[in-house]
XYZ file of C-alpha atoms in Angstrom:
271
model
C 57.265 -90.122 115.600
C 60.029 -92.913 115.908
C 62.210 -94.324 113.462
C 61.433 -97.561 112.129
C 64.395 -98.962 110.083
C 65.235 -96.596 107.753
C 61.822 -94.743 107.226
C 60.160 -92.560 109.786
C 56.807 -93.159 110.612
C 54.474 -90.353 111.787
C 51.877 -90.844 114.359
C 48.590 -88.814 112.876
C 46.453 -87.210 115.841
C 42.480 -88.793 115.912
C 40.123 -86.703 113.395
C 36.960 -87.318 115.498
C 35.793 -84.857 118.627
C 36.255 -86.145 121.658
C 32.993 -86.604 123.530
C 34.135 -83.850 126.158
C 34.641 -81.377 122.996
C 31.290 -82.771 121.481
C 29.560 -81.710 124.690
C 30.946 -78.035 125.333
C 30.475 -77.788 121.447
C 27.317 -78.600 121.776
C 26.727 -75.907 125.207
C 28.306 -73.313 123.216
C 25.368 -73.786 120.313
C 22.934 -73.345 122.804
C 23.710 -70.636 124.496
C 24.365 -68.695 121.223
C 21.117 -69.773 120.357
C 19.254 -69.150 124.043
C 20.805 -65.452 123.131
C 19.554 -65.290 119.472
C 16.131 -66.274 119.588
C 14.767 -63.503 121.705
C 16.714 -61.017 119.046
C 14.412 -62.862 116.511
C 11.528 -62.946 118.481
C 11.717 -59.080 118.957
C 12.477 -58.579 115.310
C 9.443 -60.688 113.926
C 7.151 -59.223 116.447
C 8.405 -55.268 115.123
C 7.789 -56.149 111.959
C 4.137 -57.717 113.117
C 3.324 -54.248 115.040
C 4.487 -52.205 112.001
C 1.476 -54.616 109.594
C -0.884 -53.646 112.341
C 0.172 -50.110 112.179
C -0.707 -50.495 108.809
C -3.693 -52.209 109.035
C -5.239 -49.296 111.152
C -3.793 -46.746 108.087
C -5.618 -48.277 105.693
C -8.605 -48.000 107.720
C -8.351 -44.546 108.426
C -8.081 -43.914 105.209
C -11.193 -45.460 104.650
C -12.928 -43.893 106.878
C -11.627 -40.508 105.559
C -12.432 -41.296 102.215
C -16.137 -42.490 103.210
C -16.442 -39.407 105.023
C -14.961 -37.317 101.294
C -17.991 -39.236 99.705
C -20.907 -38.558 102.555
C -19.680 -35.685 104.526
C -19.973 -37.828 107.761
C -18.336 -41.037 108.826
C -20.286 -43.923 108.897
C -22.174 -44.840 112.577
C -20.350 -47.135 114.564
C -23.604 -49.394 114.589
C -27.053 -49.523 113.243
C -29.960 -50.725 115.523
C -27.900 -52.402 118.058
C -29.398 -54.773 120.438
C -30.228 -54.880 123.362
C -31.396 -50.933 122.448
C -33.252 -51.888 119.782
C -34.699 -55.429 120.143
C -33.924 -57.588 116.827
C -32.162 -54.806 115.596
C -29.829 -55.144 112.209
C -26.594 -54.298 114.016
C -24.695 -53.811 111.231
C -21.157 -52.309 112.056
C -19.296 -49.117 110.908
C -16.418 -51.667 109.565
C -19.115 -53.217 106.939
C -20.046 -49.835 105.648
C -16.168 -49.070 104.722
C -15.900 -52.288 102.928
C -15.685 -50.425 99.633
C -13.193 -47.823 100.608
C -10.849 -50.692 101.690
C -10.964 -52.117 98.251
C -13.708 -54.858 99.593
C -16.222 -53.927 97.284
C -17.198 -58.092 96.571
C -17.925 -58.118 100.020
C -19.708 -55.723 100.459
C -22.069 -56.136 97.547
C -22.587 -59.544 99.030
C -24.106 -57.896 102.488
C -27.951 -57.364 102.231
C -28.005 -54.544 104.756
C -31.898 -54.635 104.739
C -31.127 -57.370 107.198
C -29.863 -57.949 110.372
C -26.194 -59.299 110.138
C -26.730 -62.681 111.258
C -29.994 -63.194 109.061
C -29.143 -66.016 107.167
C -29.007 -64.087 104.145
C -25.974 -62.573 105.062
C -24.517 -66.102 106.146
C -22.197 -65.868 102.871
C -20.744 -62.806 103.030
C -20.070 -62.349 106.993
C -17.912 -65.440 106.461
C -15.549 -63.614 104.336
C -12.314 -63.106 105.759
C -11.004 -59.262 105.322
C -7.173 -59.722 106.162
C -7.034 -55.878 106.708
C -9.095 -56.199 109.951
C -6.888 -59.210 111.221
C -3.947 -58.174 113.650
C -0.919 -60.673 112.430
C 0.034 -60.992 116.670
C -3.228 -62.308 117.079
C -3.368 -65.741 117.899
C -5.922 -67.481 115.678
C -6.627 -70.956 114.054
C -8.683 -69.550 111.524
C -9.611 -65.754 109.965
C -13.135 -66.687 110.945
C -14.807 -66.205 114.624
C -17.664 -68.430 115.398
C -18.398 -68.588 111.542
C -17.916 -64.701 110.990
C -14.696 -62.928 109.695
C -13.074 -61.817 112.747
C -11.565 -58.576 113.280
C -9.100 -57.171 115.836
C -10.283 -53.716 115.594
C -12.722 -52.019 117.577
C -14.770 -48.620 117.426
C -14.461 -45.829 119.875
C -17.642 -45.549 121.761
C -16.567 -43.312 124.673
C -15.263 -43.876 127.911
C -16.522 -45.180 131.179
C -12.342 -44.071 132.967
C -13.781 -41.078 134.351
C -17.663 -41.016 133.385
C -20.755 -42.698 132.856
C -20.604 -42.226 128.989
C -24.117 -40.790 128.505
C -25.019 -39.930 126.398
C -21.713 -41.515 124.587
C -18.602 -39.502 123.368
C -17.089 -41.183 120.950
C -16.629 -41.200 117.418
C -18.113 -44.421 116.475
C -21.753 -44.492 118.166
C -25.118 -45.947 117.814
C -26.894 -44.771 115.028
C -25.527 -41.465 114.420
C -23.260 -40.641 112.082
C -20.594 -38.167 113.222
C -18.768 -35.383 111.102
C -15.554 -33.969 111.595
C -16.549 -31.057 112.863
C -18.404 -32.830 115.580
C -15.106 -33.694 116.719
C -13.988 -30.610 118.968
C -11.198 -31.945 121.239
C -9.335 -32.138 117.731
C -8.689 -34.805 115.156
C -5.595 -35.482 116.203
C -5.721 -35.698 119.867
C -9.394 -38.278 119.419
C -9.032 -41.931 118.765
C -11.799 -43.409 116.486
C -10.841 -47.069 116.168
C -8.228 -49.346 117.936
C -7.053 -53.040 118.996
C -9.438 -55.484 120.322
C -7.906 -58.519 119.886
C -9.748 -61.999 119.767
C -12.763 -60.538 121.605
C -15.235 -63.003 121.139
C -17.820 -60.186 119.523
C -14.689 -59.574 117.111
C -16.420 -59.809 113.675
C -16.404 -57.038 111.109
C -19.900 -57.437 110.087
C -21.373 -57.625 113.967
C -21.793 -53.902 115.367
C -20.742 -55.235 118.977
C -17.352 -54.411 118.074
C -17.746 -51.107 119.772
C -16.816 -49.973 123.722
C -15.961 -47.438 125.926
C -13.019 -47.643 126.879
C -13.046 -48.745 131.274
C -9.757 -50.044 132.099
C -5.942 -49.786 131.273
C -4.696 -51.215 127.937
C -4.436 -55.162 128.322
C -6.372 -55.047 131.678
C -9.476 -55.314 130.896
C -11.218 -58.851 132.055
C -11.758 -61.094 129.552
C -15.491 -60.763 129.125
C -15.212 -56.974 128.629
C -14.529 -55.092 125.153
C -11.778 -53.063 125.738
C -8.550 -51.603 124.172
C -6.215 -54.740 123.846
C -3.667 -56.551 121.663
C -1.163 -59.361 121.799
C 1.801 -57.038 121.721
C 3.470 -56.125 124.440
C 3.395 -53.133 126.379
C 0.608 -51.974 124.474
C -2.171 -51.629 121.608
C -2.251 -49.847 118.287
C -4.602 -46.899 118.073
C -5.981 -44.787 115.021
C -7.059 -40.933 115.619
C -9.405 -38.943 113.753
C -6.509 -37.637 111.585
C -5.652 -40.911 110.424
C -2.404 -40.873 112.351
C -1.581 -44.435 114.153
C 0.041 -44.499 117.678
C 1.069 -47.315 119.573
C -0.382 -46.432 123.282
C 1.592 -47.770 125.986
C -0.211 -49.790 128.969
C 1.449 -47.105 131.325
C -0.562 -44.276 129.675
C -2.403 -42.325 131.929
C -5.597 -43.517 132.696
C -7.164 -39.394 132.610
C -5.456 -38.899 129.276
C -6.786 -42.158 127.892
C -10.422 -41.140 129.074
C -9.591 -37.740 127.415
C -8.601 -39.556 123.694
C -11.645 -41.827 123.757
C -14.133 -38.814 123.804
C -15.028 -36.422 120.603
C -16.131 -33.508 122.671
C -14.735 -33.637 125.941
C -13.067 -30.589 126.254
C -10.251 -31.864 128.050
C -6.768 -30.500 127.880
C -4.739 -33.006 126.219
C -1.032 -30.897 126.913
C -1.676 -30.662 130.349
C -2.642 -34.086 131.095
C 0.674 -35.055 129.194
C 3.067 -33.642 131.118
């Protein structure tokens, strides 16, 4: 300040940032956010695992429930091509449309007819968002003009074997109880992640396989365990329990999960 006359006049500092403060300002925002976004990213992509988690519940409990009703789960596939030449192939995931609270779906599938007769045009297009992954990339619930689904039946295993005749839970036309399941419920997966496969519709039996490769190794042209999360897939068991199964799994003890009557010694090839 300086005195000016009699009065005192007061010199006020400038109110605006100075481009140097503007600038580490600035640095210090984005490094706060460089550091928050993966946080956010993990967070978002939890609480997408847990819906899939959920997804495959639901399911499971369908399955046990059609099971209550028929004493036998539903096949994984009906007169599936190339076996059986113009077959219907109509999949285990349209037969559980009712038990999954579907049932104006599924009174829209004529299953007198194959599922891509034209007749069933209208109701394969119908998007059930209980078979849709939310970590699954998509522009649309629909694939190639059919609801799409990210989960897959258990047909067996090709880790360790040839699969014949197939082990799994969800085969070609056969419908398999729970008794049928001797390796245990618990300890035998019947359905898991096969994300954006392009066979991936709930209506289209092809969403079967036996299992060949590690989770999220499989080539692209092969039906296999796989998700967009990382580190892993979602599977469901016979139980109706839901595990995420980690790509470093063994590849013996995933053979062993993927087959209903194996025999194989699950606590031993866990240690």
């Amino acid at each position: 300040m300086k005195v000016a006359g009699s009065r005192i006049v007061h010199r006020r500092a400038p109110l605006a940032f100075t481009l140097v403060e503007l600038l580490v300002v600035i640095a210090i925002i984005g490094i706060l956010v460089s550091l928050l976004l993966p946080a956010v990213q993990a967070v978002r992509e939890a609480a997408r695992r847990m819906q899939c988690q959920n997804n495959l519940r639901q399911i499971g409990l369908a399955l046990h429930n059609y099971h209550a009703a028929f004493r036998k789960l539903p096949p994984g596939g009906i007169e599936v091509r190339p076996e059986v030449p113009g077959g219907k192939q109509l999949a285990w995931s349209a037969f559980v449309l009712p038990f999954l609270e579907q049932s104006a779906a599924y009174v829209q599938v004529d299953f007198d007819y194959p599922f891509d007769h034209p007749v069933n045009e209208e109701a394969a297009a119908i998007p059930i968002e209980t078979y849709l992954c939310p970590s699954t990339t998509r522009f649309s619930p629909l694939n190639r003009g059919r609801g799409a689904t990210d989960y897959g039946g258990i047909y067996g295993e090709r880790i360790v074997s040839t699969n014949y005749p197939p082990r799994g839970v969800m085969i070609h036309d056969k419908a398999i109880r729970f008794r049928d399941i001797t390796d245990g419920t618990s300890r035998t997966l019947t359905v898991s992640e096969d994300a954006n496969f392009p066979d991936g519709q709930w209506i289209n039996a092809w969403n079967l396989f036996d299992q060949a490769f590690s989770i999220n190794r499989a080539p692209k042209f092969e039906n296999d365990i796989r998700s967009m999360h990382p580190q892993g897939a979602n599977g469901l068991f016979a139980d109706g329990s839901v595990e995420f199964l980690n790509e470093s799994i063994d590849l013996e003890l995933l053979a062993a999960m993927c087959t209903r009557n194996g025999h194989e010694n699950i606590a031993e090839l866990e240690r």
